[in-house]
Amino acid sequence: MNAGDSVTRMRGVGAGVAARLEKLGIRRIQDLLLHRPNRYEDRTRLWPLAALRPGSRALVLAQIDHVELRYGRRRSLIVSVSDAGSRMTLRFFHFSDTQMQRMQTGAWIRAFGEVRAGPTSLEIVHPDYQVFDRRAEGEQLEPSLTPVYPVTKGVTQNRVRNLARAAVAELERPEFFPELLPGALLGGLPGIALAEALRTIHHPGPDDDLAALTEGRHPAVQRLALEELLAQQLGLRLRRNRAQAAPAPAINPDSGLLAGFIRALGFEPTTAQHRVIDEILGDLRHDSPMLRLVQGDVGSGKTVVAAAAAAACVAAGYQAAFMAPTELLAEQHHRNLAQWLEPLGLRVRLLTGSLKTRERAPELEALGRGEAGLVVGTHALFQKQVSLPRLGLTIIDEQHRFGVHQRLALRDKAGDSAGAIPAMPHQLIMTATPIPRTLAMSAYADLDTSVIDELPPGRQPVTTVAISNARRAQVLERVAAACQAGRQAYWVCTLIEESEALQCQAAEVTAEMLATELSGLQVGLVHGRMDARAKTRGLTAFRDGRIDLLVATTVIEVGVDVPNASLMVIENAERLGLAQLHQLRGRVGRGAEQSHCVLLFQPPLGEVARARLEALRQSNDGFEIARRDLELRGPGEVLGTRQTGAMEFRVADLVRDADLLGAAQSGADRLLAEHPDRVDPLLDRWVHDAQRYADV
Ligand code: ADP
Ligand code: MG
């Protein structure tokens, strides 16, 4: 037996238990070893009754003075005990006659549980206990602390505890769970052997620092976290190496064409945009695929950068695909890109789910023939009927809205079946959700990163205020004033309920109400349940200035770009996450006017909600906000749930262990160079879905 075997190899574990353990993520014996206790109970020593404090969990030994059966609302058994002149009470609600009979006055009882202040003395409700005839102090005290594991329905604490104990006992045999990290790779950590670290985590001694163990700051936990982070880095390196081994079309951008493109823009790209465009064009020249993430705060002008890449690719005779998360955004991109690229003689098409079959057919046919051009679309792009035999570049906008698998599905559109054309397109991935460095190091270590760290000139930071619903009338006045001054405003409806239908309904009601309350203004409405054409119509009217106030659901969260809009009101702002609020707010502040964002909230505000609104009020910097978001929500949420597959750590925690990432990266490099034989076992041990790293 070794740790890589299924738990069913262990005594007492049949298919039923195995299925329930699986709910805890425990399939193999090693998963038990890596299943960390939530906390520990100290049953290694006895507490004098006089030293007990409410709230502590303690083991006591005392003599039974008095046993009383009470019939109140519930039958209960009250056992009064004392030792060395101090008294306390043990209280039971469920007990058998046999149990009761054993509680004899004069007998000794050892009890463990949480101490609480009772009506007359300290008490423990339902302790774990044993009764002895005489004072049995030294008997059967636990030699180490008792671990308390996360459990789930159908798997008892005792079961997990016993299985984990059995697994830990096997660590006696070095080959059971072999040491894979050479000591030299442990970075600055004290050289704790793997088996030693696991023993400490499961069965710490009375003198180990429990707080450090439960919080994960203990060297034993850090030792495992480092190994896990290192394994993840290895996976990312392999993934990248494999991806880059495939051939991609080498594209030499035509400098005349790019100059024409920039002329057609009508504005001068910022220094940051120029730099990122150069980085991308540099990648495209190689015959191995680009894998580049472009990070740029909302409004930093990522679309222009993507357009330059697409122009280079299409002018070289290839196809480029630009995928956006919503139809609204796809249509907007299509319009902008067509306006920029078609004057250069490059074709730009649109492919969304709501196109009629009649409209799609000729597009699909042209794409299938391999006609050069840029196609902008939504998820519709990776449907079966879509074939892109000359795909040279994929661009994913707002990538946090997509899953890794969707990115791969689009990439896999490349290549003709005869294999005559290089099969791996270049990939450009764009995100407005600034990713804190630690997270980027881990989640996107397989990508090169470019950062657009500059906004187009003349932008003024959005002024943000948080206003209670009680002052809604004042907000209406601001809306009216802004619109009368010739500017435009958004009113974003969010709802408590998850249901989109309800949210849209609320938006409809709000739009009607606002139209009455602000009778001088043209009020429009856009929500997710309107058909695509109606949505586009609403948005176009807003863009053209025929609508003053656009009431919308969060469908306008990403991408929508109307520079004349300078005021945004967000209802129920306390319900939204920081990243989403920042994205929404990014819809204003796009023109030269000073813009404002009003966060309407329903008091009273909870602590986290208050912290979020405050963070938003204080900063317009997406990176700063993302850092706060990471603190408030944790990495899974920040990356978007669909991204988290590769991010589910068993031991490591990207916030807590940020300072281990450097060592994990250099360790991964050294391991690849010096101990290539350890790579597969490490991946197998740690990486949940190791297979996925085989693919990019
Ligand atoms: P995002 O990075 O949020 O996707 P967009 O690409 O939508 O930003 O650009 C936001 C707005 O700024 C658009 O109206 C775009 O045309 C404009 N823009 C982009 N770059 C510049 C620039 N260098 N100078 C002026 N305006 C720009
Ligand atoms: Mg954008």
Short mmCIF file of C-alpha atoms and ligand atoms in Angstrom, two decimals, residues 267-270 273 296-304 332-333 340 397-398 432 456-457 459 559 561 563 587 590, ligand 1:
data_model
loop_
_atom_site.label_atom_id
_atom_site.label_comp_id
_atom_site.label_asym_id
_atom_site.label_seq_id
_atom_site.Cartn_x
_atom_site.Cartn_y
_atom_site.Cartn_z
CA PHE A 267 -6.43 59.89 -31.64
CA GLU A 268 -2.86 59.15 -30.72
CA PRO A 269 -2.34 55.92 -28.76
CA THR A 270 -0.86 56.44 -25.32
CA GLN A 273 -0.68 51.40 -25.76
CA GLY A 296 -5.45 47.34 -18.36
CA ASP A 297 -7.86 49.12 -16.10
CA VAL A 298 -11.32 49.95 -17.39
CA GLY A 299 -11.04 52.62 -20.04
CA SER A 300 -7.32 52.19 -20.63
CA GLY A 301 -7.97 51.43 -24.30
CA LYS A 302 -7.42 47.70 -24.69
CA THR A 303 -9.58 47.49 -27.80
CA VAL A 304 -7.14 49.59 -29.80
CA GLN A 332 -19.94 47.53 -30.02
CA HIS A 333 -16.55 46.01 -30.77
CA TRP A 340 -10.94 51.27 -37.80
CA ASP A 397 -11.88 40.17 -24.19
CA GLU A 398 -12.85 40.40 -20.53
CA ALA A 432 -9.86 44.74 -17.02
CA PRO A 456 -5.85 58.19 -22.37
CA PRO A 457 -5.08 61.85 -21.76
CA ARG A 459 -9.45 61.66 -18.20
CA GLY A 559 -17.20 47.20 -22.15
CA ASP A 561 -18.42 52.85 -24.02
CA PRO A 563 -17.98 59.00 -23.37
CA ARG A 587 -18.63 53.18 -17.77
CA ARG A 590 -14.52 58.23 -20.38
P1 ADP B 1 -11.09 49.24 -22.26
O1 ADP B 1 -9.64 49.11 -21.92
O2 ADP B 1 -11.92 49.45 -21.04
O3 ADP B 1 -11.57 48.11 -23.13
P2 ADP B 1 -11.71 50.81 -24.54
O4 ADP B 1 -10.84 50.10 -25.49
O5 ADP B 1 -13.16 50.55 -24.61
O6 ADP B 1 -11.21 50.60 -23.06
O7 ADP B 1 -11.41 52.36 -24.69
C1 ADP B 1 -12.13 53.30 -23.95
C2 ADP B 1 -12.39 54.56 -24.76
O8 ADP B 1 -11.18 55.29 -24.89
C3 ADP B 1 -12.86 54.30 -26.16
O9 ADP B 1 -13.81 55.29 -26.48
C4 ADP B 1 -11.62 54.45 -26.99
O10 ADP B 1 -11.91 54.79 -28.31
C5 ADP B 1 -10.92 55.56 -26.26
N1 ADP B 1 -9.47 55.56 -26.41
C6 ADP B 1 -8.67 54.49 -26.41
N2 ADP B 1 -7.39 54.84 -26.50
C7 ADP B 1 -7.37 56.20 -26.58
C8 ADP B 1 -6.34 57.17 -26.70
N3 ADP B 1 -5.07 56.81 -26.78
N4 ADP B 1 -6.71 58.47 -26.73
C9 ADP B 1 -8.00 58.81 -26.64
N5 ADP B 1 -9.00 57.96 -26.54
C10 ADP B 1 -8.71 56.64 -26.50
#
